[in-house]
Short mmCIF file of C-alpha atoms and ligand atoms in Angstrom, two decimals:
data_model
loop_
_atom_site.label_atom_id
_atom_site.label_comp_id
_atom_site.label_asym_id
_atom_site.label_seq_id
_atom_site.Cartn_x
_atom_site.Cartn_y
_atom_site.Cartn_z
CA MET R 1 2.24 77.05 81.13
CA SER R 2 1.98 77.75 84.70
CA SER R 3 3.13 81.00 86.06
CA PRO R 4 5.87 79.67 88.50
CA ILE R 5 7.49 77.96 85.47
CA SER R 6 7.15 81.19 83.53
CA ARG R 7 8.69 83.06 86.07
CA ARG R 8 11.60 80.64 86.37
CA LEU R 9 11.96 80.41 82.44
CA PHE R 10 11.94 84.19 82.48
CA LEU R 11 14.93 83.96 84.64
CA ALA R 12 16.61 81.31 82.74
CA LEU R 13 15.81 82.56 79.11
CA GLY R 14 16.16 86.23 79.54
CA ALA R 15 17.70 88.45 76.82
CA SER R 16 21.43 88.93 77.61
CA VAL R 17 21.64 91.50 80.40
CA VAL R 18 24.23 94.11 80.18
CA VAL R 19 26.18 93.82 83.15
CA ALA R 20 27.02 97.09 84.77
CA ALA R 21 30.57 97.01 85.06
CA CYS R 22 33.28 98.84 85.75
CA SER R 23 36.73 100.38 86.14
CA LYS R 24 40.14 99.52 85.33
CA SER R 25 42.17 96.77 85.82
CA ASP R 26 45.32 96.32 85.56
CA ASP R 27 47.75 94.08 84.17
CA GLY R 28 48.00 95.20 80.67
CA ALA R 29 50.56 92.38 80.21
CA SER R 30 51.62 91.84 76.62
CA GLY R 31 52.30 88.10 75.55
CA ASP R 32 55.69 86.62 75.53
CA THR R 33 58.00 88.61 73.71
CA VAL R 34 60.75 86.78 71.53
CA SER R 35 64.30 87.83 72.07
CA PRO R 36 65.12 90.94 70.28
CA THR R 37 66.31 90.31 66.40
CA PRO R 38 69.07 91.93 64.80
CA THR R 39 68.00 95.14 63.08
CA THR R 40 69.60 93.81 59.97
CA SER R 41 68.24 90.54 58.34
CA PRO R 42 70.31 89.52 55.38
CA GLU R 43 68.12 86.50 55.05
CA VAL R 44 65.13 88.79 53.93
CA PRO R 45 64.94 89.20 50.38
CA THR R 46 61.83 91.39 49.79
CA THR R 47 62.45 94.45 51.82
CA SER R 48 65.28 96.84 52.79
CA SER R 49 67.13 95.17 55.66
CA THR R 50 67.25 98.48 57.76
CA LEU R 51 64.22 99.41 59.94
CA ALA R 52 63.65 102.93 60.53
CA PRO R 53 63.63 104.17 64.02
CA ALA R 54 60.40 103.85 65.80
CA PRO R 55 58.45 107.10 66.38
CA PHE R 56 57.92 106.09 70.14
CA ASP R 57 60.07 105.02 72.85
CA VAL R 58 57.85 102.46 74.50
CA ASP R 59 56.69 99.05 73.16
CA PRO R 60 53.86 99.45 70.74
CA PHE R 61 52.90 95.76 70.66
CA THR R 62 50.79 95.91 73.97
CA LEU R 63 47.69 94.21 72.13
CA GLY R 64 49.58 91.17 70.92
CA VAL R 65 49.02 89.69 67.51
CA ALA R 66 46.21 87.51 65.77
CA SER R 67 45.56 85.81 62.75
CA GLY R 68 42.48 84.98 60.98
CA ASP R 69 40.17 83.97 57.79
CA PRO R 70 42.49 81.25 56.48
CA SER R 71 42.03 80.28 52.85
CA THR R 72 43.82 77.50 51.01
CA THR R 73 46.30 80.21 49.93
CA SER R 74 46.57 82.93 52.51
CA VAL R 75 45.72 84.03 55.84
CA ILE R 76 45.46 87.48 57.45
CA ILE R 77 48.01 88.55 60.03
CA TRP R 78 47.14 91.34 62.45
CA THR R 79 48.47 93.66 64.99
CA ARG R 80 47.91 97.17 66.14
CA LEU R 81 50.37 99.63 67.38
CA ALA R 82 49.28 101.03 70.68
CA PRO R 83 52.12 102.24 72.95
CA ASP R 84 49.36 103.86 75.24
CA PRO R 85 46.54 101.38 74.77
CA SER R 86 43.96 102.85 77.03
CA ASN R 87 44.32 106.42 75.70
CA GLY R 88 43.28 106.07 72.02
CA GLY R 89 46.64 104.07 71.29
CA GLY R 90 49.19 106.87 71.70
CA VAL R 91 50.67 106.97 68.13
CA LEU R 92 50.89 110.57 67.02
CA GLU R 93 51.97 109.92 63.54
CA GLU R 94 49.72 109.81 60.76
CA GLU R 95 51.54 106.62 59.48
CA VAL R 96 54.18 104.23 60.78
CA PRO R 97 55.96 101.52 58.58
CA VAL R 98 55.67 98.18 60.09
CA ARG R 99 57.70 95.12 59.17
CA TRP R 100 56.15 91.75 58.96
CA GLU R 101 57.82 88.41 58.79
CA LEU R 102 56.76 84.92 58.38
CA ALA R 103 58.85 81.97 59.24
CA SER R 104 58.68 78.33 59.27
CA ASP R 105 59.97 78.27 62.89
CA ALA R 106 59.20 80.08 66.11
CA GLU R 107 62.68 81.30 66.46
CA PHE R 108 62.80 83.01 63.07
CA THR R 109 66.07 81.25 61.89
CA ASP R 110 64.13 80.36 58.63
CA ILE R 111 62.08 83.41 57.39
CA VAL R 112 60.10 82.32 54.41
CA SER R 113 58.83 85.95 53.52
CA SER R 114 58.43 89.43 54.90
CA GLY R 115 57.39 92.83 53.65
CA ASP R 116 56.58 96.29 54.82
CA THR R 117 53.14 97.82 55.38
CA ILE R 118 51.86 101.00 56.76
CA ALA R 119 49.89 101.47 60.06
CA SER R 120 47.63 104.59 59.53
CA ALA R 121 45.84 106.78 62.05
CA ARG R 122 42.73 106.41 60.06
CA TYR R 123 42.32 102.98 61.29
CA GLY R 124 43.93 103.07 64.64
CA HIS R 125 47.34 102.14 63.29
CA SER R 126 45.93 98.53 62.98
CA ILE R 127 47.39 96.39 60.19
CA HIS R 128 46.03 93.56 58.39
CA VAL R 129 48.30 91.68 56.06
CA ASP R 130 47.31 89.00 53.69
CA VAL R 131 50.14 86.52 53.77
CA SER R 132 50.90 83.26 52.10
CA PRO R 133 52.63 80.67 54.59
CA PRO R 134 53.56 77.22 53.11
CA ALA R 135 50.56 74.83 52.97
CA GLY R 136 50.14 71.90 55.38
CA VAL R 137 52.26 73.14 58.26
CA VAL R 138 52.10 75.68 61.02
CA ALA R 139 53.94 79.07 60.25
CA TYR R 140 55.03 81.90 62.53
CA TYR R 141 54.59 85.52 62.17
CA ARG R 142 55.74 88.60 64.06
CA PHE R 143 55.87 92.27 63.32
CA ARG R 144 58.84 94.76 63.96
CA VAL R 145 58.99 98.63 64.26
CA GLY R 146 62.40 100.16 65.11
CA GLN R 147 63.99 98.26 68.06
CA PHE R 148 60.50 96.68 68.85
CA THR R 149 59.51 93.32 67.89
CA SER R 150 56.05 91.96 68.62
CA PRO R 151 55.05 88.57 70.21
CA VAL R 152 55.04 85.58 67.85
CA GLY R 153 51.89 84.11 66.46
CA ALA R 154 51.25 80.64 65.05
CA THR R 155 48.93 80.31 61.94
CA ARG R 156 48.37 78.05 59.06
CA LEU R 157 46.43 77.82 55.90
CA ALA R 158 43.22 75.87 55.40
CA PRO R 159 43.80 72.58 53.75
CA ASP R 160 42.54 72.26 49.86
CA ALA R 161 39.32 70.43 49.00
CA SER R 162 41.28 67.15 48.45
CA SER R 163 42.01 66.85 52.33
CA THR R 164 39.59 65.27 54.83
CA GLU R 165 42.34 65.30 57.63
CA PRO R 166 40.52 65.79 60.97
CA VAL R 167 40.27 69.46 62.08
CA ARG R 168 39.78 70.75 65.87
CA ILE R 169 37.81 73.95 66.05
CA ALA R 170 37.11 75.80 69.34
CA THR R 171 33.91 77.92 69.50
CA ALA R 172 33.80 80.76 72.02
CA SER R 173 31.51 83.79 72.75
CA CYS R 174 30.40 86.32 75.45
CA GLN R 175 33.65 87.54 77.23
CA ASN R 176 32.75 90.28 79.52
CA TYR R 177 35.87 91.31 80.97
CA THR R 178 34.33 92.25 84.32
CA ASP R 179 32.27 88.99 84.92
CA GLY R 180 35.15 86.59 85.12
CA PHE R 181 38.82 85.77 84.24
CA TYR R 182 39.66 84.18 80.94
CA THR R 183 40.66 80.58 82.14
CA ALA R 184 38.82 79.00 79.46
CA TYR R 185 41.20 80.54 76.90
CA ASP R 186 44.12 79.07 79.01
CA ASP R 187 42.79 75.67 78.67
CA MET R 188 41.93 76.35 74.92
CA VAL R 189 45.56 77.01 74.17
CA LYS R 190 46.64 73.90 75.94
CA GLN R 191 44.29 71.91 73.62
CA SER R 192 45.76 73.49 70.50
CA PRO R 193 42.85 73.72 68.16
CA ASP R 194 43.44 74.41 64.40
CA LEU R 195 41.01 77.33 64.35
CA VAL R 196 38.80 79.36 66.82
CA VAL R 197 35.48 80.42 65.78
CA PHE R 198 34.33 83.26 67.86
CA LEU R 199 30.57 83.80 67.72
CA GLY R 200 29.73 87.45 69.25
CA ASP R 201 29.97 89.69 72.27
CA TYR R 202 33.74 90.19 72.21
CA ILE R 203 33.35 93.10 74.30
CA TYR R 204 30.64 94.59 76.52
CA GLU R 205 29.76 98.24 76.09
CA GLY R 206 28.77 98.87 79.55
CA GLY R 207 30.32 101.45 82.12
CA ILE R 208 32.63 100.92 85.03
CA GLY R 209 30.71 99.35 87.60
CA THR R 210 31.43 98.04 91.04
CA LEU R 211 33.65 95.29 92.32
CA GLY R 212 31.46 92.57 94.05
CA ALA R 213 30.58 88.81 94.14
CA ASP R 214 29.98 88.45 90.61
CA THR R 215 32.21 91.39 89.30
CA VAL R 216 36.00 90.64 89.68
CA ARG R 217 37.62 93.40 87.50
CA LEU R 218 36.30 96.68 86.14
CA HIS R 219 35.77 98.36 82.82
CA ASP R 220 37.84 101.59 82.60
CA SER R 221 35.20 103.98 81.30
CA ASP R 222 31.73 104.90 81.18
CA GLU R 223 29.49 103.25 78.70
CA ILE R 224 31.31 103.52 75.39
CA THR R 225 29.82 105.41 72.32
CA ASP R 226 32.48 106.97 70.16
CA LEU R 227 35.29 105.61 68.42
CA VAL R 228 38.00 106.25 70.89
CA ALA R 229 36.14 104.92 73.51
CA TYR R 230 35.37 101.49 71.64
CA ARG R 231 39.13 101.45 70.65
CA ASN R 232 40.16 101.68 74.45
CA ARG R 233 37.52 99.20 75.25
CA TYR R 234 38.99 96.68 72.85
CA ALA R 235 42.53 97.55 74.07
CA LEU R 236 41.49 96.70 77.63
CA TYR R 237 40.07 93.36 76.77
CA ARG R 238 43.04 92.46 74.69
CA SER R 239 45.42 93.45 77.53
CA ASP R 240 44.38 90.17 78.99
CA PRO R 241 47.41 87.74 78.44
CA LEU R 242 45.19 84.80 78.20
CA LEU R 243 43.14 86.30 75.51
CA GLN R 244 46.30 87.37 73.75
CA ASN R 245 47.73 83.99 73.92
CA ALA R 246 44.61 82.39 72.27
CA HIS R 247 44.90 84.80 69.35
CA ALA R 248 48.52 84.05 68.92
CA ALA R 249 48.02 80.11 69.09
CA CYS R 250 46.04 79.69 65.74
CA PRO R 251 43.83 81.58 63.25
CA TRP R 252 40.51 82.73 64.23
CA VAL R 253 37.25 83.32 62.50
CA VAL R 254 35.25 86.08 64.16
CA THR R 255 31.68 87.45 63.89
CA TRP R 256 29.87 89.69 66.22
CA ASP R 257 26.69 90.06 68.18
CA ASP R 258 24.99 92.79 69.81
CA HIS R 259 27.38 94.02 72.52
CA GLU R 260 30.15 94.93 70.21
CA VAL R 261 27.61 98.05 69.78
CA GLU R 262 25.02 97.95 72.27
CA ASN R 263 22.76 95.25 73.87
CA ASN R 264 19.88 93.89 71.65
CA TYR R 265 20.29 96.72 68.97
CA ALA R 266 18.73 95.62 65.53
CA SER R 267 20.16 97.22 62.39
CA LEU R 268 20.08 101.01 63.09
CA THR R 269 17.56 100.66 65.93
CA PRO R 270 19.16 100.96 69.38
CA GLN R 271 17.75 99.11 72.34
CA ASP R 272 16.40 102.16 73.79
CA VAL R 273 14.36 104.98 71.99
CA ALA R 274 16.29 107.26 74.08
CA ASP R 275 19.55 106.13 72.42
CA THR R 276 18.23 107.03 68.86
CA ASP R 277 20.07 110.35 68.60
CA GLY R 278 23.50 109.64 67.15
CA PHE R 279 22.95 105.85 66.98
CA VAL R 280 24.24 105.70 63.38
CA ALA R 281 27.31 107.38 64.27
CA ARG R 282 27.86 105.23 67.48
CA ARG R 283 27.38 102.03 65.28
CA ALA R 284 29.77 103.23 62.70
CA ALA R 285 32.33 103.89 65.45
CA ALA R 286 31.81 100.35 66.89
CA TYR R 287 31.90 98.51 63.74
CA GLN R 288 35.26 100.36 62.77
CA ALA R 289 36.63 99.61 66.16
CA TRP R 290 35.68 95.79 65.70
CA TRP R 291 37.23 95.80 62.24
CA GLU R 292 40.45 97.61 63.45
CA HIS R 293 40.96 94.73 66.09
CA MET R 294 39.92 91.66 64.54
CA PRO R 295 42.04 89.47 62.10
CA VAL R 296 39.55 89.74 59.41
CA ARG R 297 39.71 89.59 55.67
CA LEU R 298 37.52 92.33 55.18
CA ASP R 299 37.68 95.79 53.63
CA PRO R 300 37.57 98.50 56.27
CA PRO R 301 34.11 100.50 56.81
CA VAL R 302 33.81 103.53 54.80
CA ASP R 303 30.47 104.37 56.31
CA GLU R 304 28.16 103.18 58.91
CA ASN R 305 27.70 99.67 57.40
CA LEU R 306 30.32 96.79 57.35
CA SER R 307 29.48 93.60 55.39
CA ILE R 308 30.97 90.77 57.50
CA HIS R 309 29.03 87.83 56.17
CA ARG R 310 31.65 85.33 54.54
CA ARG R 311 32.50 81.83 53.44
CA VAL R 312 35.52 79.89 55.19
CA THR R 313 36.10 76.31 53.96
CA TRP R 314 38.46 73.75 55.50
CA GLY R 315 39.24 70.83 53.01
CA GLY R 316 36.67 68.64 51.91
CA LEU R 317 35.16 68.89 55.50
CA LEU R 318 33.74 72.22 56.17
CA ASN R 319 31.74 74.69 54.15
CA MET R 320 31.06 77.40 57.09
CA LEU R 321 28.92 80.35 56.44
CA VAL R 322 29.82 83.04 59.05
CA VAL R 323 26.60 85.07 59.25
CA ASP R 324 25.76 88.54 60.68
CA GLY R 325 22.29 88.34 62.75
CA ARG R 326 22.35 91.98 63.72
CA GLN R 327 23.08 94.37 61.04
CA TYR R 328 20.15 93.56 58.71
CA ARG R 329 17.48 92.26 61.19
CA ASP R 330 14.21 93.71 61.46
CA ASP R 331 13.57 95.17 65.02
CA GLN R 332 12.77 92.51 67.63
CA ALA R 333 8.92 91.80 67.42
CA CYS R 334 6.39 92.48 70.11
CA GLY R 335 8.58 95.32 71.78
CA ASP R 336 11.42 92.73 72.35
CA ALA R 337 9.69 91.16 75.25
CA VAL R 338 11.84 88.85 77.18
CA LEU R 339 9.44 86.15 78.01
CA GLN R 340 5.86 86.10 76.55
CA VAL R 341 3.80 83.16 77.51
CA THR R 342 0.69 84.18 75.69
CA PRO R 343 0.84 83.49 72.08
CA ALA R 344 3.17 85.95 70.30
CA CYS R 345 1.77 89.18 68.74
CA ASP R 346 1.03 88.88 65.19
CA GLU R 347 4.37 90.62 64.26
CA ALA R 348 6.45 87.64 65.20
CA GLY R 349 4.92 85.55 62.53
CA ASP R 350 5.14 88.15 59.71
CA PRO R 351 6.99 86.34 56.88
CA ASN R 352 8.37 89.70 55.78
CA ARG R 353 10.57 90.03 58.84
CA SER R 354 14.03 88.59 58.74
CA MET R 355 16.96 87.85 61.13
CA LEU R 356 19.47 87.97 58.32
CA GLY R 357 17.87 90.40 55.84
CA PRO R 358 16.73 89.37 52.31
CA GLU R 359 20.19 89.56 50.64
CA GLN R 360 21.88 87.42 53.30
CA GLU R 361 19.17 85.02 53.44
CA THR R 362 19.59 84.40 49.63
CA TRP R 363 23.50 84.13 50.04
CA VAL R 364 22.99 81.54 52.74
CA ALA R 365 20.60 79.35 50.49
CA GLU R 366 22.96 79.79 47.44
CA ASN R 367 25.97 78.97 49.61
CA ILE R 368 25.03 76.00 51.55
CA GLY R 369 25.31 72.58 50.14
CA GLY R 370 28.05 71.67 47.66
CA SER R 371 30.60 68.91 48.13
CA ALA R 372 31.91 69.65 51.73
CA ILE R 373 30.74 66.84 54.27
CA TRP R 374 29.55 69.19 56.97
CA ASN R 375 27.68 72.58 56.18
CA VAL R 376 28.38 74.96 59.26
CA VAL R 377 26.63 78.19 60.14
CA ALA R 378 28.57 80.36 62.55
CA ASN R 379 25.80 82.11 64.24
CA GLN R 380 25.04 84.75 66.99
CA THR R 381 21.72 83.76 68.72
CA VAL R 382 20.00 80.63 69.56
CA MET R 383 18.32 79.07 66.45
CA THR R 384 16.73 75.90 68.04
CA ASP R 385 12.94 76.08 68.29
CA ILE R 386 12.03 76.64 72.24
CA ARG R 387 8.64 78.22 71.37
CA LEU R 388 5.89 77.00 73.69
CA GLY R 389 2.81 76.65 71.36
CA ALA R 390 2.67 80.24 69.92
CA ALA R 391 4.46 81.84 72.84
CA VAL R 392 8.11 83.16 72.21
CA LEU R 393 10.35 83.33 75.13
CA ASN R 394 13.08 85.19 73.81
CA TYR R 395 12.39 87.69 70.81
CA ASP R 396 16.01 88.48 70.26
CA GLN R 397 16.65 84.80 69.07
CA TRP R 398 15.62 83.06 66.05
CA ASP R 399 12.20 82.17 67.78
CA GLY R 400 11.29 85.98 67.11
CA TYR R 401 12.10 85.22 63.51
CA ALA R 402 10.59 82.02 62.84
CA PRO R 403 9.71 82.35 59.16
CA SER R 404 13.27 83.63 58.53
CA ARG R 405 14.63 80.48 60.33
CA ASP R 406 11.93 78.14 58.48
CA ARG R 407 13.62 79.86 55.10
CA LEU R 408 17.05 78.74 56.08
CA LEU R 409 16.37 75.43 57.22
CA GLU R 410 14.16 74.37 54.21
CA SER R 411 16.93 75.53 52.05
CA VAL R 412 19.28 72.78 53.70
CA ALA R 413 19.03 69.33 52.40
CA SER R 414 19.46 66.42 54.67
CA ALA R 415 22.45 65.32 53.12
CA ASP R 416 24.31 68.78 53.87
CA ASN R 417 24.92 67.58 57.35
CA LEU R 418 23.94 70.93 58.91
CA ILE R 419 25.84 72.09 62.17
CA VAL R 420 24.92 75.52 63.54
CA LEU R 421 27.48 77.10 66.07
CA THR R 422 26.02 79.70 68.40
CA GLY R 423 26.85 81.57 71.60
CA ASP R 424 25.02 84.43 73.05
CA ILE R 425 23.10 82.89 75.89
CA HIS R 426 25.74 82.11 78.42
CA LEU R 427 24.99 78.50 78.84
CA ALA R 428 26.07 75.13 77.29
CA GLY R 429 23.37 73.53 75.20
CA VAL R 430 22.62 71.16 72.25
CA GLY R 431 19.62 71.50 70.15
CA GLN R 432 17.76 69.94 67.20
CA LEU R 433 16.72 72.34 64.48
CA THR R 434 13.11 71.96 63.11
CA THR R 435 10.76 74.04 61.07
CA THR R 436 7.39 75.26 61.96
CA ALA R 437 5.72 73.06 59.59
CA ASP R 438 7.50 69.88 60.68
CA PRO R 439 8.35 70.43 64.25
CA THR R 440 9.53 66.85 65.03
CA THR R 441 11.83 66.24 62.10
CA SER R 442 15.66 67.14 62.85
CA ARG R 443 17.10 69.18 60.09
CA GLY R 444 20.57 69.69 61.89
CA ILE R 445 22.03 70.15 65.10
CA GLU R 446 22.89 73.15 66.97
CA PHE R 447 25.81 73.48 69.73
CA VAL R 448 25.52 76.40 71.75
CA THR R 449 28.79 77.18 73.65
CA THR R 450 28.64 78.71 76.96
CA SER R 451 30.01 82.05 77.76
CA ILE R 452 33.99 82.62 78.03
CA SER R 453 33.28 84.81 81.24
CA SER R 454 29.96 86.48 80.98
CA SER R 455 27.74 85.54 84.10
CA GLY R 456 24.95 83.20 83.41
CA ASN R 457 21.43 84.42 82.81
CA ILE R 458 19.69 81.48 84.07
CA ASP R 459 19.12 79.95 87.58
CA ALA R 460 20.43 76.59 88.01
CA SER R 461 16.95 75.24 89.05
CA THR R 462 15.60 75.77 85.78
CA GLU R 463 18.02 73.72 83.99
CA ALA R 464 15.69 70.71 84.14
CA LEU R 465 13.02 72.79 82.62
CA LEU R 466 15.14 73.75 79.81
CA VAL R 467 16.31 70.20 79.19
CA ALA R 468 12.55 69.09 79.01
CA LEU R 469 11.80 71.16 76.10
CA PRO R 470 11.32 68.92 73.14
CA ASN R 471 14.18 70.17 70.92
CA ILE R 472 16.53 70.67 73.69
CA ILE R 473 18.69 67.52 74.01
CA ASP R 474 20.89 68.88 76.82
CA ALA R 475 21.79 72.12 78.70
CA GLU R 476 24.12 73.05 81.37
CA VAL R 477 23.43 76.42 82.74
CA THR R 478 26.01 77.35 85.69
CA HIS R 479 29.49 77.17 84.10
CA ARG R 480 31.61 79.25 82.00
CA GLY R 481 33.83 77.74 79.12
CA TYR R 482 34.14 76.92 75.44
CA THR R 483 33.40 73.94 73.18
CA LEU R 484 35.94 71.92 71.24
CA HIS R 485 34.79 70.52 68.30
CA THR R 486 36.65 67.62 66.58
CA VAL R 487 35.47 66.96 62.96
CA ASP R 488 36.30 64.17 60.51
CA ALA R 489 34.60 62.76 57.44
CA THR R 490 32.33 60.50 59.31
CA SER R 491 31.49 62.21 62.65
CA TRP R 492 31.43 65.59 64.52
CA THR R 493 32.39 65.35 68.32
CA ALA R 494 31.69 68.37 70.55
CA ASP R 495 33.59 68.37 74.02
CA TYR R 496 31.87 70.98 76.20
CA ARG R 497 34.85 72.49 78.39
CA ILE R 498 33.72 74.06 81.40
CA VAL R 499 35.65 76.30 84.03
CA ASP R 500 35.00 75.31 87.61
CA ASN R 501 34.92 78.90 88.93
CA ALA R 502 35.50 81.72 86.38
CA LEU R 503 35.39 84.18 89.30
CA VAL R 504 38.97 82.91 90.64
CA GLU R 505 41.94 82.80 88.48
CA GLY R 506 43.45 79.51 87.44
CA SER R 507 40.34 77.39 88.19
CA ALA R 508 40.20 73.79 86.99
CA VAL R 509 38.75 73.26 83.34
CA THR R 510 37.21 69.91 82.76
CA THR R 511 34.68 68.31 80.20
CA TRP R 512 31.11 68.46 81.03
CA LYS R 513 29.91 66.30 78.36
CA THR R 514 30.88 64.96 74.90
CA PHE R 515 28.56 64.80 71.96
CA VAL R 516 28.75 63.18 68.75
CA VAL R 517 26.96 63.52 65.48
CA THR R 518 27.29 60.83 62.75
CA ALA R 519 27.46 62.18 59.08
CA GLY R 520 24.12 61.41 57.49
CA SER R 521 21.98 61.52 60.51
CA PRO R 522 20.97 64.91 62.35
CA THR R 523 20.88 63.27 65.68
CA VAL R 524 23.11 63.24 68.71
CA THR R 525 24.69 60.66 70.91
CA THR R 526 25.93 61.55 74.37
CA VAL R 527 29.20 59.92 74.96
FE1 FE Z 601 26.75 87.80 75.66
CA1 CA Z 602 24.44 88.83 72.73
#
């Protein structure tokens, strides 16, 4: 390809940039708090009715509530006690008892179950409770400590396999706090999805930064490397009321990408050789803080590893595999070059290299398929093949691990109706998934959601070049937003919701385009 195009593609397709960012914001608002409830609850049968006094005198529920990983019988509800959220949390006791309550109504006049659990210092006084609300309806949950009551969250179970009731799923990724406001989440809540799937880059690890045209608010510490700093960073992000509201609105299914630890790390290899010392401990701290703040059905980490790949089903419609493309991947090939227009170095085509690691690759192959109508991979980095001949534009994406991608796609049957949900690259895109051996046959569709707030990597002038690539069906590179998927037994409809200007609060959110995939045919129609 010509060098001017190369340069523009470089700008367009470059690896995620760690945006130097910044210092402290503000508002720390917590979500809506329900009116105080009596300290005795005669309708609660499962626990003693009297709450012990709180061991702090300010509201510990500054980070809101969340739920996630719904199964057909239970769902995880989450909160973290943090009366001083930007300073390690501020709870001095080793253990604090917390009551949880589950009700059929948002006013908690009909509490269907409740119990007591312990928030411990070991995990930052976060709690993850596996609860069983009634099937088929929205249920409400909250937490109480002493005189303090948390905001109320809404959640639900996944329907069982006999159901093909349509489901609405929002996908989101890349929410750099400094780069923009969370207006996309405000619109998402208004659209009331059944489920949110978060695809990575929940936090960014960079330092404070400087306010400017593209930096609307600041981080409150230098680059984060230890447990307290990672906790404080999650607390800063979760202080945003729009993000809190989105977590409270419905269950989430969350995976991670690189910035939850460090830009473009691979397994235990940091981005820069200079960061090697201490990286095992750094990753362990980052993984623990992620676990502490996410409503995940996972055991807490006990060492530097944390297995997060898992399956979530939704009725007879969805078999969703949530994958981890960071923890087990081989280091990026060819020195992690961002754009290489000459043929890739031999390493990129080495069949022994893997994006998911051998064990997770086998797990995907064994768990994709079955009776669900749609097979979904909730994934970090772009899977659509955009290699230019043998040249790889971004070694951090699946193009840098093509044999690993081929193995995945070859394990999927055409009847499996493969949909890959992706984030990472801060643009809206739709691609068709093909193998190296058969580069013109679509084996599934990838919906790449744009970033919630992280600034775009791509110049608008290169959009047409992107769209001209054979496997890219469409792309929009200049807006932030999310994607709202409506799925039923015969069709998958993806509405790309985009924020007019995420650099100002309260900007309008509209639909860029709507794409439809019909079950049985891995092609896309633009509505
Ligand atoms: Fe990102
Ligand atoms: Ca990323």
